[in-house]
PDB file of C-alpha atoms in Angstrom:
ATOM      1  CA  MET A 930      18.185  29.604   0.865  1.00  0.00           C
ATOM      2  CA  ALA A 931      18.946  29.031  -2.608  1.00  0.00           C
ATOM      3  CA  ASN A 932      15.428  29.219  -3.871  1.00  0.00           C
ATOM      4  CA  THR A 933      15.527  32.998  -2.905  1.00  0.00           C
ATOM      5  CA  SER A 934      16.079  34.290  -6.308  1.00  0.00           C
ATOM      6  CA  ARG A 935      13.676  31.936  -8.000  1.00  0.00           C
ATOM      7  CA  MET A 936      10.791  34.394  -7.073  1.00  0.00           C
ATOM      8  CA  THR A 937      10.256  38.120  -8.151  1.00  0.00           C
ATOM      9  CA  SER A 938       9.858  40.610  -5.410  1.00  0.00           C
ATOM     10  CA  TYR A 939       6.029  40.477  -5.765  1.00  0.00           C
ATOM     11  CA  GLN A 940       5.952  36.822  -5.785  1.00  0.00           C
ATOM     12  CA  ARG A 941       7.935  36.584  -2.518  1.00  0.00           C
ATOM     13  CA  ARG A 942       5.964  39.210  -0.911  1.00  0.00           C
ATOM     14  CA  GLU A 943       2.617  37.162  -1.581  1.00  0.00           C
ATOM     15  CA  GLN A 944       4.338  34.072  -0.309  1.00  0.00           C
ATOM     16  CA  LEU A 945       5.275  35.737   3.013  1.00  0.00           C
ATOM     17  CA  ILE A 946       1.764  37.105   3.273  1.00  0.00           C
ATOM     18  CA  GLU A 947       0.156  33.702   2.726  1.00  0.00           C
ATOM     19  CA  ILE A 948       2.614  32.049   5.270  1.00  0.00           C
ATOM     20  CA  GLY A 949       2.093  34.870   7.849  1.00  0.00           C
ATOM     21  CA  ARG A 950      -1.558  34.512   7.479  1.00  0.00           C
ATOM     22  CA  SER A 951      -1.479  30.968   8.189  1.00  0.00           C
ATOM     23  CA  LEU A 952       0.793  31.338  11.153  1.00  0.00           C
ATOM     24  CA  PHE A 953      -1.171  34.228  12.729  1.00  0.00           C
ATOM     25  CA  ALA A 954      -4.559  32.319  12.277  1.00  0.00           C
ATOM     26  CA  ALA A 955      -3.202  29.031  13.951  1.00  0.00           C
ATOM     27  CA  GLU A 956      -0.898  30.751  16.833  1.00  0.00           C
ATOM     28  CA  GLY A 957      -1.912  34.481  17.177  1.00  0.00           C
ATOM     29  CA  PHE A 958       0.074  37.431  16.708  1.00  0.00           C
ATOM     30  CA  GLU A 959       2.269  37.186  19.928  1.00  0.00           C
ATOM     31  CA  ALA A 960       3.176  33.783  19.456  1.00  0.00           C
ATOM     32  CA  VAL A 961       4.546  34.010  16.034  1.00  0.00           C
ATOM     33  CA  SER A 962       8.210  35.136  15.530  1.00  0.00           C
ATOM     34  CA  VAL A 963      10.169  36.464  12.499  1.00  0.00           C
ATOM     35  CA  GLU A 964      12.437  33.454  12.759  1.00  0.00           C
ATOM     36  CA  GLU A 965       9.368  31.247  12.263  1.00  0.00           C
ATOM     37  CA  ILE A 966       7.944  33.025   9.339  1.00  0.00           C
ATOM     38  CA  ALA A 967      11.442  33.063   7.618  1.00  0.00           C
ATOM     39  CA  ALA A 968      11.977  29.398   8.339  1.00  0.00           C
ATOM     40  CA  THR A 969       8.554  28.496   7.026  1.00  0.00           C
ATOM     41  CA  ALA A 970       9.031  30.466   3.882  1.00  0.00           C
ATOM     42  CA  LYS A 971      12.744  29.076   3.547  1.00  0.00           C
ATOM     43  CA  VAL A 972      14.244  32.441   3.448  1.00  0.00           C
ATOM     44  CA  SER A 973      16.592  34.562   5.820  1.00  0.00           C
ATOM     45  CA  LYS A 974      15.224  36.833   8.316  1.00  0.00           C
ATOM     46  CA  PRO A 975      16.469  39.931   6.321  1.00  0.00           C
ATOM     47  CA  ILE A 976      14.108  39.043   3.590  1.00  0.00           C
ATOM     48  CA  VAL A 977      11.161  39.432   5.802  1.00  0.00           C
ATOM     49  CA  TYR A 978      12.308  42.752   7.228  1.00  0.00           C
ATOM     50  CA  GLU A 979      13.081  43.992   3.656  1.00  0.00           C
ATOM     51  CA  HIS A 980       9.368  43.471   2.668  1.00  0.00           C
ATOM     52  CA  PHE A 981       7.622  44.359   5.885  1.00  0.00           C
ATOM     53  CA  GLY A 982      10.065  45.790   8.487  1.00  0.00           C
ATOM     54  CA  GLY A 983       9.202  42.935  10.803  1.00  0.00           C
ATOM     55  CA  LYS A 984       6.096  40.935  11.828  1.00  0.00           C
ATOM     56  CA  GLU A 985       4.333  44.001  12.972  1.00  0.00           C
ATOM     57  CA  GLY A 986       4.251  45.213   9.526  1.00  0.00           C
ATOM     58  CA  LEU A 987       3.280  41.885   7.904  1.00  0.00           C
ATOM     59  CA  TYR A 988       0.423  41.626  10.362  1.00  0.00           C
ATOM     60  CA  ALA A 989      -0.810  45.055   9.398  1.00  0.00           C
ATOM     61  CA  VAL A 990      -0.841  44.270   5.665  1.00  0.00           C
ATOM     62  CA  ILE A 991      -2.721  40.912   6.258  1.00  0.00           C
ATOM     63  CA  VAL A 992      -5.201  42.630   8.518  1.00  0.00           C
ATOM     64  CA  ASP A 993      -5.629  45.601   6.060  1.00  0.00           C
ATOM     65  CA  ARG A 994      -6.234  43.091   3.074  1.00  0.00           C
ATOM     66  CA  GLU A 995      -8.734  40.946   4.887  1.00  0.00           C
ATOM     67  CA  MET A 996     -10.596  43.878   6.366  1.00  0.00           C
ATOM     68  CA  ARG A 997     -11.043  45.351   2.842  1.00  0.00           C
ATOM     69  CA  THR A 998     -12.113  42.113   1.419  1.00  0.00           C
ATOM     70  CA  LEU A 999     -14.691  41.520   4.007  1.00  0.00           C
ATOM     71  CA  THR A1000     -15.839  45.040   4.138  1.00  0.00           C
ATOM     72  CA  ASP A1001     -16.448  44.977   0.456  1.00  0.00           C
ATOM     73  CA  THR A1002     -18.319  41.695   0.652  1.00  0.00           C
ATOM     74  CA  LEU A1003     -20.610  43.049   3.524  1.00  0.00           C
ATOM     75  CA  ILE A1004     -21.329  46.372   2.079  1.00  0.00           C
ATOM     76  CA  ASN A1005     -22.205  44.936  -1.292  1.00  0.00           C
ATOM     77  CA  ALA A1006     -24.703  42.520   0.449  1.00  0.00           C
ATOM     78  CA  LEU A1007     -26.217  45.485   2.276  1.00  0.00           C
ATOM     79  CA  SER A1008     -26.383  48.068  -0.335  1.00  0.00           C
ATOM     80  CA  ASP A1009     -29.225  47.104  -2.478  1.00  0.00           C
ATOM     81  CA  PRO A1010     -32.037  49.723  -1.713  1.00  0.00           C
ATOM     82  CA  ASN A1011     -34.627  47.749  -3.745  1.00  0.00           C
ATOM     83  CA  ALA A1012     -34.188  44.361  -1.983  1.00  0.00           C
ATOM     84  CA  HIS A1013     -36.821  43.121   0.728  1.00  0.00           C
ATOM     85  CA  PRO A1014     -35.404  43.430   4.183  1.00  0.00           C
ATOM     86  CA  ARG A1015     -35.603  39.848   4.670  1.00  0.00           C
ATOM     87  CA  GLN A1016     -33.486  39.205   1.593  1.00  0.00           C
ATOM     88  CA  ILE A1017     -30.896  41.661   2.746  1.00  0.00           C
ATOM     89  CA  VAL A1018     -30.595  39.718   6.031  1.00  0.00           C
ATOM     90  CA  GLU A1019     -30.298  36.484   4.061  1.00  0.00           C
ATOM     91  CA  ARG A1020     -27.782  37.942   1.555  1.00  0.00           C
ATOM     92  CA  THR A1021     -25.600  39.442   4.324  1.00  0.00           C
ATOM     93  CA  ALA A1022     -25.459  36.194   6.461  1.00  0.00           C
ATOM     94  CA  LEU A1023     -24.664  34.157   3.391  1.00  0.00           C
ATOM     95  CA  ALA A1024     -21.992  36.567   2.260  1.00  0.00           C
ATOM     96  CA  LEU A1025     -20.211  36.398   5.589  1.00  0.00           C
ATOM     97  CA  LEU A1026     -20.188  32.713   5.940  1.00  0.00           C
ATOM     98  CA  THR A1027     -18.996  32.551   2.130  1.00  0.00           C
ATOM     99  CA  TYR A1028     -16.135  34.668   3.367  1.00  0.00           C
ATOM    100  CA  VAL A1029     -15.391  32.406   6.348  1.00  0.00           C
ATOM    101  CA  GLU A1030     -15.637  29.373   3.966  1.00  0.00           C
ATOM    102  CA  GLU A1031     -13.079  30.953   1.281  1.00  0.00           C
ATOM    103  CA  ASN A1032     -10.887  32.816   3.805  1.00  0.00           C
ATOM    104  CA  ALA A1033     -10.786  30.668   6.975  1.00  0.00           C
ATOM    105  CA  ASP A1034      -7.297  31.807   8.048  1.00  0.00           C
ATOM    106  CA  GLY A1035      -8.011  35.352   7.137  1.00  0.00           C
ATOM    107  CA  PHE A1036     -11.144  35.521   9.387  1.00  0.00           C
ATOM    108  CA  ARG A1037      -9.286  33.770  12.175  1.00  0.00           C
ATOM    109  CA  VAL A1038      -6.665  36.473  11.857  1.00  0.00           C
ATOM    110  CA  LEU A1039      -9.361  39.201  12.139  1.00  0.00           C
ATOM    111  CA  THR A1040     -11.129  37.615  15.021  1.00  0.00           C
ATOM    112  CA  ARG A1041      -8.012  37.072  17.157  1.00  0.00           C
ATOM    113  CA  ASP A1042      -6.559  39.430  19.513  1.00  0.00           C
ATOM    114  CA  SER A1043      -4.725  42.115  17.755  1.00  0.00           C
ATOM    115  CA  PRO A1044      -1.537  43.636  18.744  1.00  0.00           C
ATOM    116  CA  LYS A1045      -1.932  46.377  21.378  1.00  0.00           C
ATOM    117  CA  THR A1046       0.343  48.705  19.331  1.00  0.00           C
ATOM    118  CA  ASP A1047      -2.335  48.730  16.470  1.00  0.00           C
ATOM    119  CA  PRO A1048      -5.771  48.954  18.003  1.00  0.00           C
ATOM    120  CA  SER A1049      -7.162  50.849  14.818  1.00  0.00           C
ATOM    121  CA  SER A1050      -6.763  47.761  12.601  1.00  0.00           C
ATOM    122  CA  SER A1051      -8.872  45.535  14.883  1.00  0.00           C
ATOM    123  CA  PHE A1052     -11.737  43.703  13.718  1.00  0.00           C
ATOM    124  CA  ASN A1053     -14.009  45.728  15.973  1.00  0.00           C
ATOM    125  CA  SER A1054     -13.460  48.964  13.894  1.00  0.00           C
ATOM    126  CA  LEU A1055     -14.645  46.885  10.896  1.00  0.00           C
ATOM    127  CA  LEU A1056     -17.740  45.785  12.637  1.00  0.00           C
ATOM    128  CA  GLY A1057     -18.193  49.371  13.640  1.00  0.00           C
ATOM    129  CA  ASP A1058     -18.294  50.573   9.996  1.00  0.00           C
ATOM    130  CA  ILE A1059     -20.711  47.673   9.209  1.00  0.00           C
ATOM    131  CA  SER A1060     -23.161  48.536  11.985  1.00  0.00           C
ATOM    132  CA  VAL A1061     -23.552  51.990  10.554  1.00  0.00           C
ATOM    133  CA  ARG A1062     -25.058  50.390   7.497  1.00  0.00           C
ATOM    134  CA  VAL A1063     -27.146  48.078   9.435  1.00  0.00           C
ATOM    135  CA  GLU A1064     -28.436  51.062  11.380  1.00  0.00           C
ATOM    136  CA  ASP A1065     -29.613  52.912   8.303  1.00  0.00           C
ATOM    137  CA  ILE A1066     -31.276  49.772   6.982  1.00  0.00           C
ATOM    138  CA  LEU A1067     -33.142  49.214  10.503  1.00  0.00           C
ATOM    139  CA  THR A1068     -34.078  52.758  10.672  1.00  0.00           C
ATOM    140  CA  GLU A1069     -36.261  52.551   7.594  1.00  0.00           C
ATOM    141  CA  SER A1070     -37.566  49.245   8.651  1.00  0.00           C
ATOM    142  CA  PHE A1071     -38.541  50.586  12.168  1.00  0.00           C
ATOM    143  CA  LYS A1072     -40.288  53.635  10.571  1.00  0.00           C
ATOM    144  CA  ARG A1073     -42.371  51.189   8.473  1.00  0.00           C
ATOM    145  CA  GLN A1074     -43.351  49.409  11.615  1.00  0.00           C
ATOM    146  CA  HIS A1075     -43.892  52.493  13.811  1.00  0.00           C
ATOM    147  CA  LEU A1076     -41.182  51.624  16.166  1.00  0.00           C
ATOM    148  CA  PRO A1077     -39.068  54.079  18.092  1.00  0.00           C
ATOM    149  CA  ALA A1078     -35.731  54.648  16.527  1.00  0.00           C
ATOM    150  CA  LYS A1079     -33.834  54.845  19.627  1.00  0.00           C
ATOM    151  CA  GLY A1080     -33.208  51.183  19.948  1.00  0.00           C
ATOM    152  CA  VAL A1081     -31.685  51.043  16.565  1.00  0.00           C
ATOM    153  CA  PRO A1082     -28.076  51.035  17.537  1.00  0.00           C
ATOM    154  CA  TYR A1083     -28.476  48.252  19.866  1.00  0.00           C
ATOM    155  CA  TYR A1084     -30.435  46.016  17.605  1.00  0.00           C
ATOM    156  CA  ALA A1085     -27.746  46.546  14.847  1.00  0.00           C
ATOM    157  CA  GLN A1086     -25.009  45.612  17.415  1.00  0.00           C
ATOM    158  CA  MET A1087     -27.287  42.562  18.487  1.00  0.00           C
ATOM    159  CA  LEU A1088     -27.627  41.318  14.708  1.00  0.00           C
ATOM    160  CA  ILE A1089     -23.876  41.781  14.014  1.00  0.00           C
ATOM    161  CA  GLY A1090     -22.790  40.078  17.190  1.00  0.00           C
ATOM    162  CA  MET A1091     -25.021  37.199  16.721  1.00  0.00           C
ATOM    163  CA  THR A1092     -23.880  36.460  13.135  1.00  0.00           C
ATOM    164  CA  VAL A1093     -20.237  37.139  13.803  1.00  0.00           C
ATOM    165  CA  TYR A1094     -19.960  34.947  16.859  1.00  0.00           C
ATOM    166  CA  THR A1095     -22.036  32.259  15.175  1.00  0.00           C
ATOM    167  CA  CYS A1096     -19.541  32.314  12.129  1.00  0.00           C
ATOM    168  CA  GLN A1097     -16.582  31.939  14.580  1.00  0.00           C
ATOM    169  CA  TYR A1098     -18.222  28.957  15.910  1.00  0.00           C
ATOM    170  CA  TRP A1099     -18.878  27.491  12.424  1.00  0.00           C
ATOM    171  CA  ALA A1100     -15.458  28.105  11.309  1.00  0.00           C
ATOM    172  CA  ASP A1101     -14.125  25.293  13.613  1.00  0.00           C
ATOM    173  CA  GLN A1102     -17.603  23.212  13.695  1.00  0.00           C
ATOM    174  CA  ARG A1103     -18.939  22.928  10.115  1.00  0.00           C
ATOM    175  CA  LYS A1104     -21.547  20.391  10.824  1.00  0.00           C
ATOM    176  CA  LEU A1105     -24.015  22.470   8.802  1.00  0.00           C
ATOM    177  CA  SER A1106     -23.605  23.955   5.263  1.00  0.00           C
ATOM    178  CA  LYS A1107     -23.316  27.633   4.957  1.00  0.00           C
ATOM    179  CA  GLU A1108     -26.696  27.640   3.280  1.00  0.00           C
ATOM    180  CA  GLN A1109     -28.215  25.637   6.354  1.00  0.00           C
ATOM    181  CA  LEU A1110     -26.588  27.870   8.753  1.00  0.00           C
ATOM    182  CA  ALA A1111     -27.644  31.181   7.158  1.00  0.00           C
ATOM    183  CA  ALA A1112     -31.294  29.813   7.192  1.00  0.00           C
ATOM    184  CA  HIS A1113     -30.885  29.328  11.022  1.00  0.00           C
ATOM    185  CA  ILE A1114     -29.484  32.939  11.481  1.00  0.00           C
ATOM    186  CA  VAL A1115     -32.184  34.369   9.339  1.00  0.00           C
ATOM    187  CA  ASN A1116     -34.964  32.218  11.330  1.00  0.00           C
ATOM    188  CA  LEU A1117     -33.878  33.966  14.513  1.00  0.00           C
ATOM    189  CA  ALA A1118     -33.161  37.389  13.330  1.00  0.00           C
ATOM    190  CA  TRP A1119     -35.997  37.765  11.002  1.00  0.00           C
ATOM    191  CA  TYR A1120     -38.748  36.494  13.124  1.00  0.00           C
ATOM    192  CA  GLY A1121     -37.511  38.495  16.024  1.00  0.00           C
ATOM    193  CA  LEU A1122     -37.285  41.624  13.911  1.00  0.00           C
ATOM    194  CA  SER A1123     -40.640  41.287  12.423  1.00  0.00           C
ATOM    195  CA  ARG A1124     -42.550  40.800  15.609  1.00  0.00           C
ATOM    196  CA  MET A1125     -41.020  43.329  17.784  1.00  0.00           C
ATOM    197  CA  GLU A1126     -42.980  45.353  20.328  1.00  0.00           C
ATOM    198  CA  ALA A1127     -43.006  48.950  20.404  1.00  0.00           C
ATOM    199  CA  LYS A1128     -42.453  48.961  24.076  1.00  0.00           C
ATOM    200  CA  PRO A1129     -40.816  45.653  24.913  1.00  0.00           C
ATOM    201  CA  GLU A1130     -40.727  44.684  28.674  1.00  0.00           C
ATOM    202  CA  LEU A1131     -39.317  41.914  30.595  1.00  0.00           C
ATOM    203  CA  ARG A1132     -42.197  39.625  31.657  1.00  0.00           C
ATOM    204  CA  TYR A1133     -40.682  37.678  34.623  1.00  0.00           C
ATOM    205  CA  GLU A1134     -37.712  39.696  35.595  1.00  0.00           C
ATOM    206  CA  ASN A1135     -39.014  43.165  35.495  1.00  0.00           C
ATOM    207  CA  GLU A1136     -39.151  45.494  38.722  1.00  0.00           C
ATOM    208  CA  LYS A1137     -42.893  45.185  39.094  1.00  0.00           C
ATOM    209  CA  THR A1138     -42.888  41.402  38.732  1.00  0.00           C
ATOM    210  CA  VAL A1139     -40.017  41.068  41.165  1.00  0.00           C
ATOM    211  CA  ARG A1140     -41.655  43.269  43.750  1.00  0.00           C
ATOM    212  CA  ALA A1141     -44.815  41.360  43.688  1.00  0.00           C
ATOM    213  CA  ALA A1142     -42.918  38.011  43.967  1.00  0.00           C
ATOM    214  CA  GLU A1143     -41.036  39.297  47.119  1.00  0.00           C
ATOM    215  CA  LYS A1144     -44.300  40.538  48.521  1.00  0.00           C
ATOM    216  CA  GLN A1145     -46.047  37.001  48.204  1.00  0.00           C
ATOM    217  CA  ALA A1146     -42.931  35.457  49.603  1.00  0.00           C
ATOM    218  CA  ALA A1147     -42.924  37.687  52.619  1.00  0.00           C
ATOM    219  CA  LYS A1148     -46.696  37.132  52.984  1.00  0.00           C
ATOM    220  CA  LYS A1149     -46.193  33.347  52.847  1.00  0.00           C
ATOM    221  CA  ALA A1150     -43.283  33.404  55.411  1.00  0.00           C
ATOM    222  CA  LYS A1151     -45.353  35.499  57.731  1.00  0.00           C
ATOM    223  CA  GLU A1152     -48.317  32.770  57.619  1.00  0.00           C
ATOM    224  CA  ASN A1153     -45.830  30.089  58.203  1.00  0.00           C
ATOM    225  CA  ALA A1154     -44.398  31.814  61.283  1.00  0.00           C
ATOM    226  CA  LYS A1155     -47.833  32.370  62.523  1.00  0.00           C
ATOM    227  CA  ARG A1156     -48.814  28.577  62.175  1.00  0.00           C
ATOM    228  CA  GLU A1157     -45.446  27.679  63.914  1.00  0.00           C
ATOM    229  CA  ARG A1158     -46.031  30.077  66.869  1.00  0.00           C
ATOM    230  CA  LYS A1159     -49.619  28.478  67.119  1.00  0.00           C
ATOM    231  CA  ALA A1160     -48.403  24.749  67.059  1.00  0.00           C
ATOM    232  CA  ALA A1161     -45.579  25.766  69.877  1.00  0.00           C
ATOM    233  CA  LYS A1162     -48.239  27.428  71.848  1.00  0.00           C
ATOM    234  CA  SER A1163     -50.548  24.310  71.948  1.00  0.00           C
ATOM    235  CA  GLN A1164     -47.665  22.086  72.759  1.00  0.00           C
ATOM    236  CA  SER A1165     -46.641  23.975  75.776  1.00  0.00           C
ATOM    237  CA  ALA A1166     -50.125  24.516  77.262  1.00  0.00           C
ATOM    238  CA  PRO A1167     -50.494  23.049  81.020  1.00  0.00           C
ATOM    239  CA  SER A1168     -52.633  19.870  81.697  1.00  0.00           C
ATOM    240  CA  GLN A1169     -56.261  20.262  83.388  1.00  0.00           C
ATOM    241  CA  PRO A1170     -56.162  20.215  87.143  1.00  0.00           C
ATOM    242  CA  ASP A1171     -57.800  17.262  89.096  1.00  0.00           C
ATOM    243  CA  ASN A1172     -61.605  17.333  89.290  1.00  0.00           C
ATOM    244  CA  PRO A1173     -62.865  15.605  92.704  1.00  0.00           C
ATOM    245  CA  ASP A1174     -66.034  14.810  90.634  1.00  0.00           C
ATOM    246  CA  ASN A1175     -63.956  12.874  88.199  1.00  0.00           C
ATOM    247  CA  PRO A1176     -64.879   9.239  88.238  1.00  0.00           C
ATOM    248  CA  ASP A1177     -61.192   8.515  87.982  1.00  0.00           C
ATOM    249  CA  ASN A1178     -60.575  10.210  91.124  1.00  0.00           C
ATOM    250  CA  ARG A1179     -63.410   8.362  92.862  1.00  0.00           C
ATOM    251  CA  ASP A1180     -61.736   5.204  91.817  1.00  0.00           C
ATOM    252  CA  ASN A1181     -58.450   6.007  93.498  1.00  0.00           C
ATOM    253  CA  ASP A1182     -60.387   6.568  96.884  1.00  0.00           C
ATOM    254  CA  GLU A1183     -61.956   3.122  96.679  1.00  0.00           C
ATOM    255  CA  THR A1184     -58.592   1.505  96.198  1.00  0.00           C
ATOM    256  CA  ASP A1185     -57.640   2.507  99.695  1.00  0.00           C
ATOM    257  CA  GLU A1186     -60.300   0.431 101.430  1.00  0.00           C
ATOM    258  CA  PRO A1187     -59.035  -2.930 100.224  1.00  0.00           C
ATOM    259  CA  ALA A1188     -55.715  -1.981 101.482  1.00  0.00           C
ATOM    260  CA  GLN A1189     -57.108  -1.375 105.061  1.00  0.00           C
ATOM    261  CA  SER A1190     -58.706  -4.512 105.392  1.00  0.00           C
ATOM    262  CA  GLN A1191     -55.931  -6.340 103.969  1.00  0.00           C
ATOM    263  CA  GLU A1192     -53.669  -4.699 106.742  1.00  0.00           C
ATOM    264  CA  GLN A1193     -56.372  -5.916 109.489  1.00  0.00           C
ATOM    265  CA  GLN A1194     -56.015  -9.631 108.339  1.00  0.00           C
ATOM    266  CA  GLN A1195     -52.384  -9.485 108.904  1.00  0.00           C
ATOM    267  CA  GLN A1196     -52.766  -8.646 112.586  1.00  0.00           C
ATOM    268  CA  PRO A1197     -52.151 -11.808 114.884  1.00  0.00           C
ATOM    269  CA  ASN A1198     -55.317 -13.483 116.522  1.00  0.00           C
ATOM    270  CA  VAL A1199     -55.506 -12.805 120.469  1.00  0.00           C
ATOM    271  CA  ASP A1200     -57.056 -15.521 122.622  1.00  0.00           C
ATOM    272  CA  GLU A1201     -59.635 -14.480 124.688  1.00  0.00           C
ATOM    273  CA  ASN A1202     -58.013 -16.310 127.587  1.00  0.00           C
TER     274      ASN A1202
END
């Protein structure tokens, strides 16, 4: 612990924040202990308590710092009133990806489960603030396209969720550059927004279509059952009665005569004497 005096209080605090961010990103809040933080920083546990009061205080500082950084980044991207709507979508997607690229550990801390004791500092609260800005932009866009505004809050959540979860995946699977991925995000988001219907409906799974499909299936089942009953009835029908005029029956009568003559031939001859 001899190196404790080599740093100023500010430098030590920043060191603990960096170490805490890295550990929380890799292991999550619950798995990290004060002992691990202190050991990694090569200081005693009281130093950690002195600066932050424990790991909860350290975590709160890290989350607050990351939230402010990300919020400023996204708000700046969303705040140009003169920009084309597509430019805003592109700029926002690229801004978020840039933050993830430059602050990978901070992004992982934000998107991991937060402590149950401090829900107000969760990543969801930040997304709630951003969604309000997105709603304002979408409202203006919907007015221009003569679309009903009641769907705006839902579309805002869709856009944010799609982008954030894609960024979470990209943070660990960087097979595309941030520019390439931003282009894919915008491709889906923009062409969806620019071609929206005023009254969208499900094409295959709506109630009317489902009822029609059920009716058709019932009709087909009824027809199949009818064919099966008809086939069963034809198989169980009795055979036709014998007809005396049937040539086959006359043949049977004729077969008796040879039998009688054959019987007479078998009788012994009697001498007339």
